[in-house]
Short mmCIF file of C-alpha atoms and ligand atoms in Angstrom, two decimals:
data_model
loop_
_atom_site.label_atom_id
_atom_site.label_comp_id
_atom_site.label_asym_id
_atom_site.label_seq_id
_atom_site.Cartn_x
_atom_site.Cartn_y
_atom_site.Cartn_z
CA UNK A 1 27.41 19.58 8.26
CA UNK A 2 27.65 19.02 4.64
CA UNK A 3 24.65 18.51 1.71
CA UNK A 4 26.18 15.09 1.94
CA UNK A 5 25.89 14.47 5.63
CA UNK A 6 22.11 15.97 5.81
CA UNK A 7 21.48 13.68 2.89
CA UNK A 8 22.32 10.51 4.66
CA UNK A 9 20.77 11.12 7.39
CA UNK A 10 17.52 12.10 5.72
CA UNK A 11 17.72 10.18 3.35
CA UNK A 12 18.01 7.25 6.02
CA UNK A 13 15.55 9.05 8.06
CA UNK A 14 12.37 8.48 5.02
CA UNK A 15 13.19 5.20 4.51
CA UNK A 16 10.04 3.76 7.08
CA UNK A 17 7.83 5.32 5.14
CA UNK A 18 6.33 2.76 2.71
CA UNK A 19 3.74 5.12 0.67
CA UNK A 20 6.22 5.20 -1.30
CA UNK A 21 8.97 2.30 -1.65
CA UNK A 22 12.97 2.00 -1.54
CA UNK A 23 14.55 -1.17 -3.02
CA UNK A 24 16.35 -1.61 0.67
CA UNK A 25 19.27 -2.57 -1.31
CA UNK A 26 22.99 -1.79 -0.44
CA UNK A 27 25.54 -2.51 -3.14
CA UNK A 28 28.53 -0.68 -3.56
CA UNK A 29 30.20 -0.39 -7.39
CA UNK A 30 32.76 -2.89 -7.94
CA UNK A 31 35.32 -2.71 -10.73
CA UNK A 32 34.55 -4.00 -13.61
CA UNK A 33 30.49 -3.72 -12.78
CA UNK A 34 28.08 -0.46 -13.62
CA UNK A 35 26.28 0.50 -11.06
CA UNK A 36 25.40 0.37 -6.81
CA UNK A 37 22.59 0.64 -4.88
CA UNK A 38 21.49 2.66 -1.80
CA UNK A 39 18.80 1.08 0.78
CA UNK A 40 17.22 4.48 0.90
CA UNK A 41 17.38 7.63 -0.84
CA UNK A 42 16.08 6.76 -4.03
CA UNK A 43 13.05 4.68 -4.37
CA UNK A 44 11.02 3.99 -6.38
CA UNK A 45 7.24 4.33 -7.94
CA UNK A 46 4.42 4.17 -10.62
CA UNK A 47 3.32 7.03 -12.89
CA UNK A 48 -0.67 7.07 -13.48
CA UNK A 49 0.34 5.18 -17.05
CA UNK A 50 2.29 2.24 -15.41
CA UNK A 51 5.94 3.51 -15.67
CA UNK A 52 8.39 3.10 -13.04
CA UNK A 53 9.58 5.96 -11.61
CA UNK A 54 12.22 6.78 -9.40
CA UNK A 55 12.04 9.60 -6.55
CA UNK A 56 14.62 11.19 -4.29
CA UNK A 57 12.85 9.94 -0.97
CA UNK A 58 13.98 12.71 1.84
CA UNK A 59 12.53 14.29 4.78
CA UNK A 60 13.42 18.25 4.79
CA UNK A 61 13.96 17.01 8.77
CA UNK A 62 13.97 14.71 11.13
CA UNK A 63 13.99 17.02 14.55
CA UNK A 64 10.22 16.71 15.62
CA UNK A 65 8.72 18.59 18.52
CA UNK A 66 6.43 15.36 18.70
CA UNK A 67 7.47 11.52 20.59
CA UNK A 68 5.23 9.34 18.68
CA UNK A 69 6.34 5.90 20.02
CA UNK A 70 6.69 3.89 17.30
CA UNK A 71 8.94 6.56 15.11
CA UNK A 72 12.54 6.68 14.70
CA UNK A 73 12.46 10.44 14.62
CA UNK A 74 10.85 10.85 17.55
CA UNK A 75 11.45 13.72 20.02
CA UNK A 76 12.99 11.58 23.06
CA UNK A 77 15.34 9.31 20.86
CA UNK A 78 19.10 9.94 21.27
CA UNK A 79 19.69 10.20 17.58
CA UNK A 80 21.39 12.24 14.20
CA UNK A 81 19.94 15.14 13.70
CA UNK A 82 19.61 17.23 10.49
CA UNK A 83 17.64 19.97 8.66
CA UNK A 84 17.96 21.05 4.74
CA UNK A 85 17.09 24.94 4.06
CA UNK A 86 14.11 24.92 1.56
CA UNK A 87 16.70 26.60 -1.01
CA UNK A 88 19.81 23.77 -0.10
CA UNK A 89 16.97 20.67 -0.85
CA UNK A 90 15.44 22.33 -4.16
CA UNK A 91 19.04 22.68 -5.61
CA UNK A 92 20.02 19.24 -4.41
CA UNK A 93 16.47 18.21 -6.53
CA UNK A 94 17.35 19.80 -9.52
CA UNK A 95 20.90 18.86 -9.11
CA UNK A 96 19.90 14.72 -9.00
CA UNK A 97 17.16 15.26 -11.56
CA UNK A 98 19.96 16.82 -14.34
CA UNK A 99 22.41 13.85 -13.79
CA UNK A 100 19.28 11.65 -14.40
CA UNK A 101 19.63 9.87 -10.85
CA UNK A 102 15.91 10.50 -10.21
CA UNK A 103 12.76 11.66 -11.93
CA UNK A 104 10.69 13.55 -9.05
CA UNK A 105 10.51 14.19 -5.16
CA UNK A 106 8.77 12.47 -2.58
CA UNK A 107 9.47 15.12 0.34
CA UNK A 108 8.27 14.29 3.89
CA UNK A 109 9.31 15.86 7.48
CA UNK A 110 9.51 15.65 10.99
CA UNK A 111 7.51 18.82 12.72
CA UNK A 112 9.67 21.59 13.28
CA UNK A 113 8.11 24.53 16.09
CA UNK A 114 4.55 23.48 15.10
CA UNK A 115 2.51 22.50 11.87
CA UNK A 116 1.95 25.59 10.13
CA UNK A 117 5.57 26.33 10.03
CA UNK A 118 6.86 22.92 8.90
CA UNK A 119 4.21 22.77 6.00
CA UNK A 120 5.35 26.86 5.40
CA UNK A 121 9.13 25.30 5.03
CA UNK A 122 7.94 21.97 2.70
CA UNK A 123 5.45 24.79 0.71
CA UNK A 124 9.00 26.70 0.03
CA UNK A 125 10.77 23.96 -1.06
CA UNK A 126 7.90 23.02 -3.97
CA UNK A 127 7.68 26.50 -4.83
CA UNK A 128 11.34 26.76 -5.86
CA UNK A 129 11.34 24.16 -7.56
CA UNK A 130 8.09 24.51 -9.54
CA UNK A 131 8.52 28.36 -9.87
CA UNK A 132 12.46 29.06 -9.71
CA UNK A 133 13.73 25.87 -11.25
CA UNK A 134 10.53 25.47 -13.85
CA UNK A 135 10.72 21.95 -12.34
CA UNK A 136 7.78 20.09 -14.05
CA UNK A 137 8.69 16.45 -12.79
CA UNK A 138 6.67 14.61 -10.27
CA UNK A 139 6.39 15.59 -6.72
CA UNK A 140 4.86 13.63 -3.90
CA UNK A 141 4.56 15.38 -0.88
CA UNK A 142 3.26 14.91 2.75
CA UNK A 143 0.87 16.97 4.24
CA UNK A 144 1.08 17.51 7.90
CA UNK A 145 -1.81 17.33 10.41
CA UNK A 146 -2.55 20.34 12.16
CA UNK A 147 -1.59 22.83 9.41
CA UNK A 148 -3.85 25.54 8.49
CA UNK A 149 -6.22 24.73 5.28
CA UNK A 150 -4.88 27.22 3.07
CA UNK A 151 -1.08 25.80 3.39
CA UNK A 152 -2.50 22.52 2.39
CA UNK A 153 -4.43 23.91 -0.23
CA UNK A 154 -1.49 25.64 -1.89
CA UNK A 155 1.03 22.54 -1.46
CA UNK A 156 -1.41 20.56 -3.50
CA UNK A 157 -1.67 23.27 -6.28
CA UNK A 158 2.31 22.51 -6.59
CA UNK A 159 2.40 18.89 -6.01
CA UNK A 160 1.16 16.06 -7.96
CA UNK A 161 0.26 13.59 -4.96
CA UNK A 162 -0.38 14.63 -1.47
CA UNK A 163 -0.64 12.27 1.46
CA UNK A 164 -1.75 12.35 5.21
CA UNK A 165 -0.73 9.30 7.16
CA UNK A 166 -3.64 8.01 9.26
CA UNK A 167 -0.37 5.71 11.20
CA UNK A 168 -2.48 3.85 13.20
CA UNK A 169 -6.08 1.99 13.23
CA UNK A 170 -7.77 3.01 15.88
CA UNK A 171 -8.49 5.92 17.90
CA UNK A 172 -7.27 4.21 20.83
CA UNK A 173 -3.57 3.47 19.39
CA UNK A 174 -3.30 6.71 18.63
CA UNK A 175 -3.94 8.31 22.12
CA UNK A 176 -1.36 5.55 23.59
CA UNK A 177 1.28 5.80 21.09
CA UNK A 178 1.01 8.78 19.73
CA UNK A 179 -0.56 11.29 21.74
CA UNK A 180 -0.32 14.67 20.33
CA UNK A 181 -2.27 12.75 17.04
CA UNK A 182 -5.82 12.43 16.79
CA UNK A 183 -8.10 10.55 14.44
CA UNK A 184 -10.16 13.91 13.90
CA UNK A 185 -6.85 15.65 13.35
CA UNK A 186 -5.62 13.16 11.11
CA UNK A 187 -9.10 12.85 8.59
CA UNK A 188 -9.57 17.12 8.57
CA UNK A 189 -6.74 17.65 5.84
CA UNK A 190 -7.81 14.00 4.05
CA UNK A 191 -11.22 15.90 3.75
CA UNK A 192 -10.31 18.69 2.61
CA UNK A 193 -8.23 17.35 -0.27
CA UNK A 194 -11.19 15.25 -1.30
CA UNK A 195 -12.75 17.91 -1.39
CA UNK A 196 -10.28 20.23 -3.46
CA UNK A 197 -9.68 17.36 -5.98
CA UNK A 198 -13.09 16.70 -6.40
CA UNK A 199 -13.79 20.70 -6.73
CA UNK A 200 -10.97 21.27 -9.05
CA UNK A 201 -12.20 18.60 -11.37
CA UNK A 202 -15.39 20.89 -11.71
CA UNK A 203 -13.44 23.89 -12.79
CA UNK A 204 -11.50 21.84 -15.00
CA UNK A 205 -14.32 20.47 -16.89
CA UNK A 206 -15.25 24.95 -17.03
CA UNK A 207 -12.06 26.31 -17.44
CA UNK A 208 -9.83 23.90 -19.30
CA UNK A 209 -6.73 26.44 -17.89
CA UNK A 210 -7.02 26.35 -14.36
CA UNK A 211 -4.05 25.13 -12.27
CA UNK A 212 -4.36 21.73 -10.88
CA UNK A 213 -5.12 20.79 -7.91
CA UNK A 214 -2.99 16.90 -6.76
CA UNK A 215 -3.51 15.07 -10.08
CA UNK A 216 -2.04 12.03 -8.62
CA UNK A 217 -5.19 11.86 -5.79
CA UNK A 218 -3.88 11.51 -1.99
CA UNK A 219 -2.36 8.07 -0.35
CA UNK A 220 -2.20 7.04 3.20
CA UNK A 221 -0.01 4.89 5.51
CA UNK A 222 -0.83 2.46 8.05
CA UNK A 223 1.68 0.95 10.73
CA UNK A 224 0.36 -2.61 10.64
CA UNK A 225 1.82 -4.86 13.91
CA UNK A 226 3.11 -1.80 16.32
CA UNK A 227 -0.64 -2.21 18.05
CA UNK A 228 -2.87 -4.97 19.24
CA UNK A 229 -6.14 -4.39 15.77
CA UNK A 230 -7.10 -7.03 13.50
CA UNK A 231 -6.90 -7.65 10.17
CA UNK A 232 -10.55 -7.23 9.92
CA UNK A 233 -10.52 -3.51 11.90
CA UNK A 234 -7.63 -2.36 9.10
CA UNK A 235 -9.41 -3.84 6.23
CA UNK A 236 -12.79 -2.31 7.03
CA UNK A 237 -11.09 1.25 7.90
CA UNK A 238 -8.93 0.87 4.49
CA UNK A 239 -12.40 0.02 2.54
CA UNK A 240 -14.09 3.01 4.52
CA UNK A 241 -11.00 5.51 4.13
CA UNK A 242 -11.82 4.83 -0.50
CA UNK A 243 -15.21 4.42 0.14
CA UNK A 244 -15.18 8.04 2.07
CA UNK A 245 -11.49 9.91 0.66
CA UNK A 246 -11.37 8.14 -2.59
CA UNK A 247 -7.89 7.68 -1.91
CA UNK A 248 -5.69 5.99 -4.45
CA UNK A 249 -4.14 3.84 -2.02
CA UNK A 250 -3.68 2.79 1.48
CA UNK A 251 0.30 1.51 1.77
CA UNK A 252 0.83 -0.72 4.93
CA UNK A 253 4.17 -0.87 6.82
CA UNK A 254 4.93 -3.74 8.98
CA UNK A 255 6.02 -1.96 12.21
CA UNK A 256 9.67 -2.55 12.41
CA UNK A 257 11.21 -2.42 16.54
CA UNK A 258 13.33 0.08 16.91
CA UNK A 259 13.11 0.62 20.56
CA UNK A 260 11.89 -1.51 23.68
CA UNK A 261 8.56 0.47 25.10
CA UNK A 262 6.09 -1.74 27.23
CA UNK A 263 3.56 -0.67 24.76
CA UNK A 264 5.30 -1.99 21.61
CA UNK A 265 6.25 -5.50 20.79
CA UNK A 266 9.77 -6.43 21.55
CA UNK A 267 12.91 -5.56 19.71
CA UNK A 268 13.65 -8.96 19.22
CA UNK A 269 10.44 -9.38 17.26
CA UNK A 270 10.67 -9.33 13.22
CA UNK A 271 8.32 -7.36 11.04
CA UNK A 272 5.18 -8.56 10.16
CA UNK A 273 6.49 -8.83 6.54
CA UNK A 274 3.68 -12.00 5.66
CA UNK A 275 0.69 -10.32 7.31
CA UNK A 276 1.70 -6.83 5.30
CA UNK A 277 1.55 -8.60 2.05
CA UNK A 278 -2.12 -10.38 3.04
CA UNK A 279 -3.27 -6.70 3.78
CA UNK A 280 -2.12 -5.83 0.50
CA UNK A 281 -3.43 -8.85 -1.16
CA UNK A 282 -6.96 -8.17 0.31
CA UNK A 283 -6.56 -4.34 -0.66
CA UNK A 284 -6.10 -5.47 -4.30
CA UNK A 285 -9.34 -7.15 -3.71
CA UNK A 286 -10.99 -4.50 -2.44
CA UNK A 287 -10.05 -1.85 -5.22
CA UNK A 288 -10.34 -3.93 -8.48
CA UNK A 289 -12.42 -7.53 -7.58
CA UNK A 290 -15.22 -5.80 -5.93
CA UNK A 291 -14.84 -7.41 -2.77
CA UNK A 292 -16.04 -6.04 0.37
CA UNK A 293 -13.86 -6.18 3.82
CA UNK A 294 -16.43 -8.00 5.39
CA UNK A 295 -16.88 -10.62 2.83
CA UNK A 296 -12.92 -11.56 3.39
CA UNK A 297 -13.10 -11.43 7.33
CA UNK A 298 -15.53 -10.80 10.17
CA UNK A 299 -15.29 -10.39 13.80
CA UNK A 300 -15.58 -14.43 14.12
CA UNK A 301 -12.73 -14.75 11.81
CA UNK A 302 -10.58 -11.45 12.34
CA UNK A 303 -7.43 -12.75 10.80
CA UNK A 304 -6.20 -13.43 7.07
CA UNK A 305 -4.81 -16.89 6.74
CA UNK A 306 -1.09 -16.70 6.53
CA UNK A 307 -0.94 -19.84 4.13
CA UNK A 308 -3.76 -18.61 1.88
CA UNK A 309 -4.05 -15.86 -0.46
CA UNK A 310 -7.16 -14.10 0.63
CA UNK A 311 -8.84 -14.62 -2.77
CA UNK A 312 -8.53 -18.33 -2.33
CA UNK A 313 -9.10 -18.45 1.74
CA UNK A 314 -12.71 -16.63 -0.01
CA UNK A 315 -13.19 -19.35 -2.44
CA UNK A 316 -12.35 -22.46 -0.37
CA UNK A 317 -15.22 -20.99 2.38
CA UNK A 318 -17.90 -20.63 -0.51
CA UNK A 319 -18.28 -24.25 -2.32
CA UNK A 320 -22.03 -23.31 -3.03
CA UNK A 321 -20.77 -20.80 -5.18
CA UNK A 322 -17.89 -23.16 -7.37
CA UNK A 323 -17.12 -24.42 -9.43
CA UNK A 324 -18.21 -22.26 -12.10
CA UNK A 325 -18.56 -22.45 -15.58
CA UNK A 326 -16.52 -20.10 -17.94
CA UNK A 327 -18.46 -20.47 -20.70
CA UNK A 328 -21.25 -18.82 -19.45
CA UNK A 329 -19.94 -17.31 -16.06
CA UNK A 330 -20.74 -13.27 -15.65
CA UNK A 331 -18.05 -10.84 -15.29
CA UNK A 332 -18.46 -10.41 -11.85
CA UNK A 333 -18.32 -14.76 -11.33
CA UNK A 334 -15.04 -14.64 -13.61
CA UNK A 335 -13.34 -12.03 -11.31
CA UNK A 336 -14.09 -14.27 -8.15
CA UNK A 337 -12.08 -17.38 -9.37
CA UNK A 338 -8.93 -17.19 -7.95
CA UNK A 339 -6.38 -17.52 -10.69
CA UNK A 340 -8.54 -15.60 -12.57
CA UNK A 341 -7.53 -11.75 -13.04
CA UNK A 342 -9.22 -8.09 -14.16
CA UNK A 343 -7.26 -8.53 -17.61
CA UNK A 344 -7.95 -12.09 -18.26
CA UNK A 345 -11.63 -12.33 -17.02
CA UNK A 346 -11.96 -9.47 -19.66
CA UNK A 347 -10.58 -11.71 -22.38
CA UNK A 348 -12.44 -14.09 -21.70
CA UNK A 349 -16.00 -12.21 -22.18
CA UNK A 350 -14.22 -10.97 -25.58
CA UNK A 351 -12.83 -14.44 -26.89
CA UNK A 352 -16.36 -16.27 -25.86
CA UNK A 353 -17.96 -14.57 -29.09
CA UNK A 354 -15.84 -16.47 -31.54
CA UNK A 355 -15.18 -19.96 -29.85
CA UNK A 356 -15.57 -22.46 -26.43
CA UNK A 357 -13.24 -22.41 -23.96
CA UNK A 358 -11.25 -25.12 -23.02
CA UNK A 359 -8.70 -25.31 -20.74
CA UNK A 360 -5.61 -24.83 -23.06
CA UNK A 361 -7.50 -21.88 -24.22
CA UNK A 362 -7.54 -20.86 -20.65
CA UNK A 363 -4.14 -20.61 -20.31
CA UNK A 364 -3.37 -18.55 -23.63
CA UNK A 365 -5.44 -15.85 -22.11
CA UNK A 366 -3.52 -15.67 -19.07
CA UNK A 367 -5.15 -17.41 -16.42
CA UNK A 368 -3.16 -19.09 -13.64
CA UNK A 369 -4.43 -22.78 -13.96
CA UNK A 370 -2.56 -23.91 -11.09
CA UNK A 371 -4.98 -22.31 -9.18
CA UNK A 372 -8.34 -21.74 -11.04
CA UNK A 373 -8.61 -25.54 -11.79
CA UNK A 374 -10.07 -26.25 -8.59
CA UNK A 375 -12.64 -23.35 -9.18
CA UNK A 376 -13.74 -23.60 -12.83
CA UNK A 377 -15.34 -26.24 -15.52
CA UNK A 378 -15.19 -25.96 -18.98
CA UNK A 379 -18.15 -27.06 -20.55
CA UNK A 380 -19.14 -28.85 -17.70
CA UNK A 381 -15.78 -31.23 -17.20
CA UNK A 382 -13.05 -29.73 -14.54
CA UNK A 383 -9.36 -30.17 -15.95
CA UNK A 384 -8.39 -33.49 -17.09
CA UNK A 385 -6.84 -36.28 -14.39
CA UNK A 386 -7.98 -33.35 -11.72
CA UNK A 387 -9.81 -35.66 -8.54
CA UNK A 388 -11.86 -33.34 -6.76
CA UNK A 389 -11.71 -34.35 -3.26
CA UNK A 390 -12.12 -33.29 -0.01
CA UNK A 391 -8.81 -31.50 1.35
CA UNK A 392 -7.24 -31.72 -2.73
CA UNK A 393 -8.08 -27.71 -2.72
CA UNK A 394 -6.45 -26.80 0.46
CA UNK A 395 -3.54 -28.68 -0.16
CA UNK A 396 -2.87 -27.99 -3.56
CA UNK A 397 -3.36 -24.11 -2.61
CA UNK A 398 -1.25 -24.10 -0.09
CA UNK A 399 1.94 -26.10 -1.59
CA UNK A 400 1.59 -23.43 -4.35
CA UNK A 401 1.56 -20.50 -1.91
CA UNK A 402 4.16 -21.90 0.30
CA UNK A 403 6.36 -21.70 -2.71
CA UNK A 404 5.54 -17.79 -3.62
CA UNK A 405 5.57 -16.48 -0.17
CA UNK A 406 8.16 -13.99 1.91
CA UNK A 407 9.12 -16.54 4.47
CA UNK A 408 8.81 -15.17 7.87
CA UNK A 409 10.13 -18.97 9.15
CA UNK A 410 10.79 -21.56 7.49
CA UNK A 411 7.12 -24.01 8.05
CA UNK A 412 6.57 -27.49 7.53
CA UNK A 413 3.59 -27.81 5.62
CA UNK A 414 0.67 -29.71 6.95
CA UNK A 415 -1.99 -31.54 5.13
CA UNK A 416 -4.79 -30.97 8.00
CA UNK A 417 -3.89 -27.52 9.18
CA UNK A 418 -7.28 -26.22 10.89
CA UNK A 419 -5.73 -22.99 12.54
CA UNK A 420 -8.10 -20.99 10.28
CA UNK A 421 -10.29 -23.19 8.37
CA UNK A 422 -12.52 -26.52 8.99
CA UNK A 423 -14.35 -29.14 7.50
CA UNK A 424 -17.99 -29.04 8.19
CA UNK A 425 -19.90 -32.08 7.71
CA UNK A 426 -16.55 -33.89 5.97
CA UNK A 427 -17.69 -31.62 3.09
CA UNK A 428 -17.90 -27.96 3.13
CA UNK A 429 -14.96 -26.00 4.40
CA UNK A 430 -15.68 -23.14 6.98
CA UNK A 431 -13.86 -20.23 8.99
CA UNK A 432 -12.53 -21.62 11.80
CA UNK A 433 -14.42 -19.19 14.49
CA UNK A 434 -11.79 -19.20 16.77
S1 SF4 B 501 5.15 13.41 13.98
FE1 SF4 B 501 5.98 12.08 12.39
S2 SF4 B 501 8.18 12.39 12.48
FE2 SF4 B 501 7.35 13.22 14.37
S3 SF4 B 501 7.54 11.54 15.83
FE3 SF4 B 501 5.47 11.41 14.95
S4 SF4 B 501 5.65 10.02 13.19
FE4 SF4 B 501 7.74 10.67 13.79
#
């Protein structure tokens, strides 16, 4: 089989894995234009500073000894198969990296004869590049479950991110889908690079030269829709997983059918594409709003609204707390508005020394107005020709959303949709606890 083979296969192979994302683009070049596209292989992601960055996304296999249920690679399906030498991928790295097609490695794999040995063949690969090729891009690289400490250890001393995917919510899942996976399996190496990074910050701050231990922190992945737990269970385990790991993020992947298995939904079902970007919505909350998970759900309201944002589904279920004045509002009352971001709640503590706010001011300081209106007063008056009625909120939120959204079907908007949410008393608007 040729480089070129292997590549497409794993190549094609990495592209479920979302810690990391492909543009899922296929464009060939067409004379006259500069330029195609490939739905996997490279993909794409961002540098600690905010840069773009693109990866070659591969797995260094995809035979695995294991039948996890909801995986393409898994033992029992009837597909491709293909495995790069350590020495074949590094040179196909360094190759990519000198004609400028990428700018690191995000290198994954299917377990080959047992953990120890796959992480010994992934621990090759970053070794030749970092020590051979004096490669000093970026390297993201998975670290398998099972494999013995000191592998782990040393794979993290070569790459900048390491990641253990925790795949599925819930104990439970994991012993029906994928068996030979356990929760306690899955959180050992998570622990232990917590505890490395947080270790190897201490001998930094001693000894300014000693080698680095996964500047980039450690991700996970969670398969959202392949099993039967809420929004609320994968919310609280996300806030407990950077409460507990400090991980930099938790990536969701809407479980995309692959196969027909009794425990999996159908074939014919589509990916949860809308109730992925909720989760991620809600995550965003829950690393830089200060939200907690069960502020935005609880086991009497499990489920994110799929025609609010979470922010605003928050809002709309707290009237005792809005509007509120920005004027004099705290930090923490700023960030809570939705409409109302970390960068422009900031500027508007800083520009509150030198003048009032008013609305237009609002706006030159980035705030989205279009939703914060129903939220906010300015002095004490809410925007001009706004009528603040029962039902104006909901309905003005959700003809804005349905315009932003990833349609998973096209919906007819309704003004008096109470599948999540209800008027109590004609006046304040609660969870629906159904
Ligand atoms: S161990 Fe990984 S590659 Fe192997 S079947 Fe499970 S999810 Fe797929």
């Amino acid at each position: 089989m040729t480089t070129l083979e292997k590549l497409t296969i794993l190549a094609d192979a990495a592209k479920y894995d979302a810690s990391c994302t492909s543009s899922g683009v296929n464009r060939t070049a067409r004379p006259g234009q500069m330029g195609s596209a490939q739905a996997a292989g490279i993909c794409h992601s961002f540098s600690a500073d905010g840069r773009c960055i693109s990866l070659l996304k591969v797995l260094l296999t995809n035979h695995c000894i294991y039948d996890c249920k909801y995986c393409v690679n898994r033992a029992s399906n009837q597909r491709p198969r293909a495995a790069f030498s350590p020495d074949e991928l590094a040179r196909l790295t360094m190759e990519f990296y000198r004609r400028n097609y990428i700018e690191g490695l995000f290198l994954s794999s299917g377990v080959i004869k047992n953990p120890d040995y796959t992480c010994e063949q992934m621990l090759e690969v970053l070794t030749l590049l970092r020590r051979r090729y004096r490669f000093g891009g970026y390297i993201h690289c998975k670290a398998i479950p099972g494999a013995d400490n000191s592998l782990i250890t040393q794979m993290g001393l070569l790459a900048d991110r390491l990641s253990v995917n925790i795949e599925l919510p819930s104990q439970a899942s994991l012993k029906q889908l994928a068996p030979a996976k356990t929760k306690e399996r899955i959180l050992a190496p998570m622990r232990l690079i917590t505890r490395s990074i947080a270790q190897n910050r201490q001998e930094l701050a001693c000894y300014r030269h000693s080698p680095v231990f996964a500047p980039g922190g450690q991700s996970t992945q969670m398969i959202v829709g392949a099993s039967p737990e809420s929004d609320y269970q994968i919310l609280s385990l996300t806030q407990g997983l950077y409460d507990k790991y400090h991980l930099k993020r938790v990536f969701f992947s809407a479980y995309i059918p692959v196969q027909e298995d009794s425990l999996l939904p159908s074939v014919e079902t589509k990916p949860p594409l809308l109730r992925e970007h909720r989760l991620y919505q809600a995550d965003w909350l829950l690393r830089f709003y200060g939200f907690r998970a069960e502020e935005l759900l609880g086991s009497q309201n499990p489920t994110l609204s799929p025609n609010l944002d979470p922010k605003c589904a928050w809002a709309l279920c707290h009237p005792e707390l809005f509007p509120v004045e920005v004027n004099t509002a705290t930090y923490s009352q700023l960030l809570r508005v939705p409409g109302i971001g970390v960068t422009s709640a900031r500027r508007i503590l800083t520009a509150r020394w030198q003048t009032t706010l008013d609305f237009s001011s609002l706006k030159k300081l980035g705030v989205v107005l279009k939703r914060a209106q129903y939220f906010l007063t300015c002095s004490g008056h809410l925007t001009p020709g706004l009528r603040l009625s029962r039902g104006t909120a909901l309905r003005g939120l959700t003809a804005l959303e349905s315009g932003l959204l990833p349609q998973e079907a096209p919906q007819q908007l309704s003004l008096f949709d109470s599948a999540n949410f209800f008027w109590e008393d004609g006046l304040t608007w609660r969870a629906n606890p159904q």
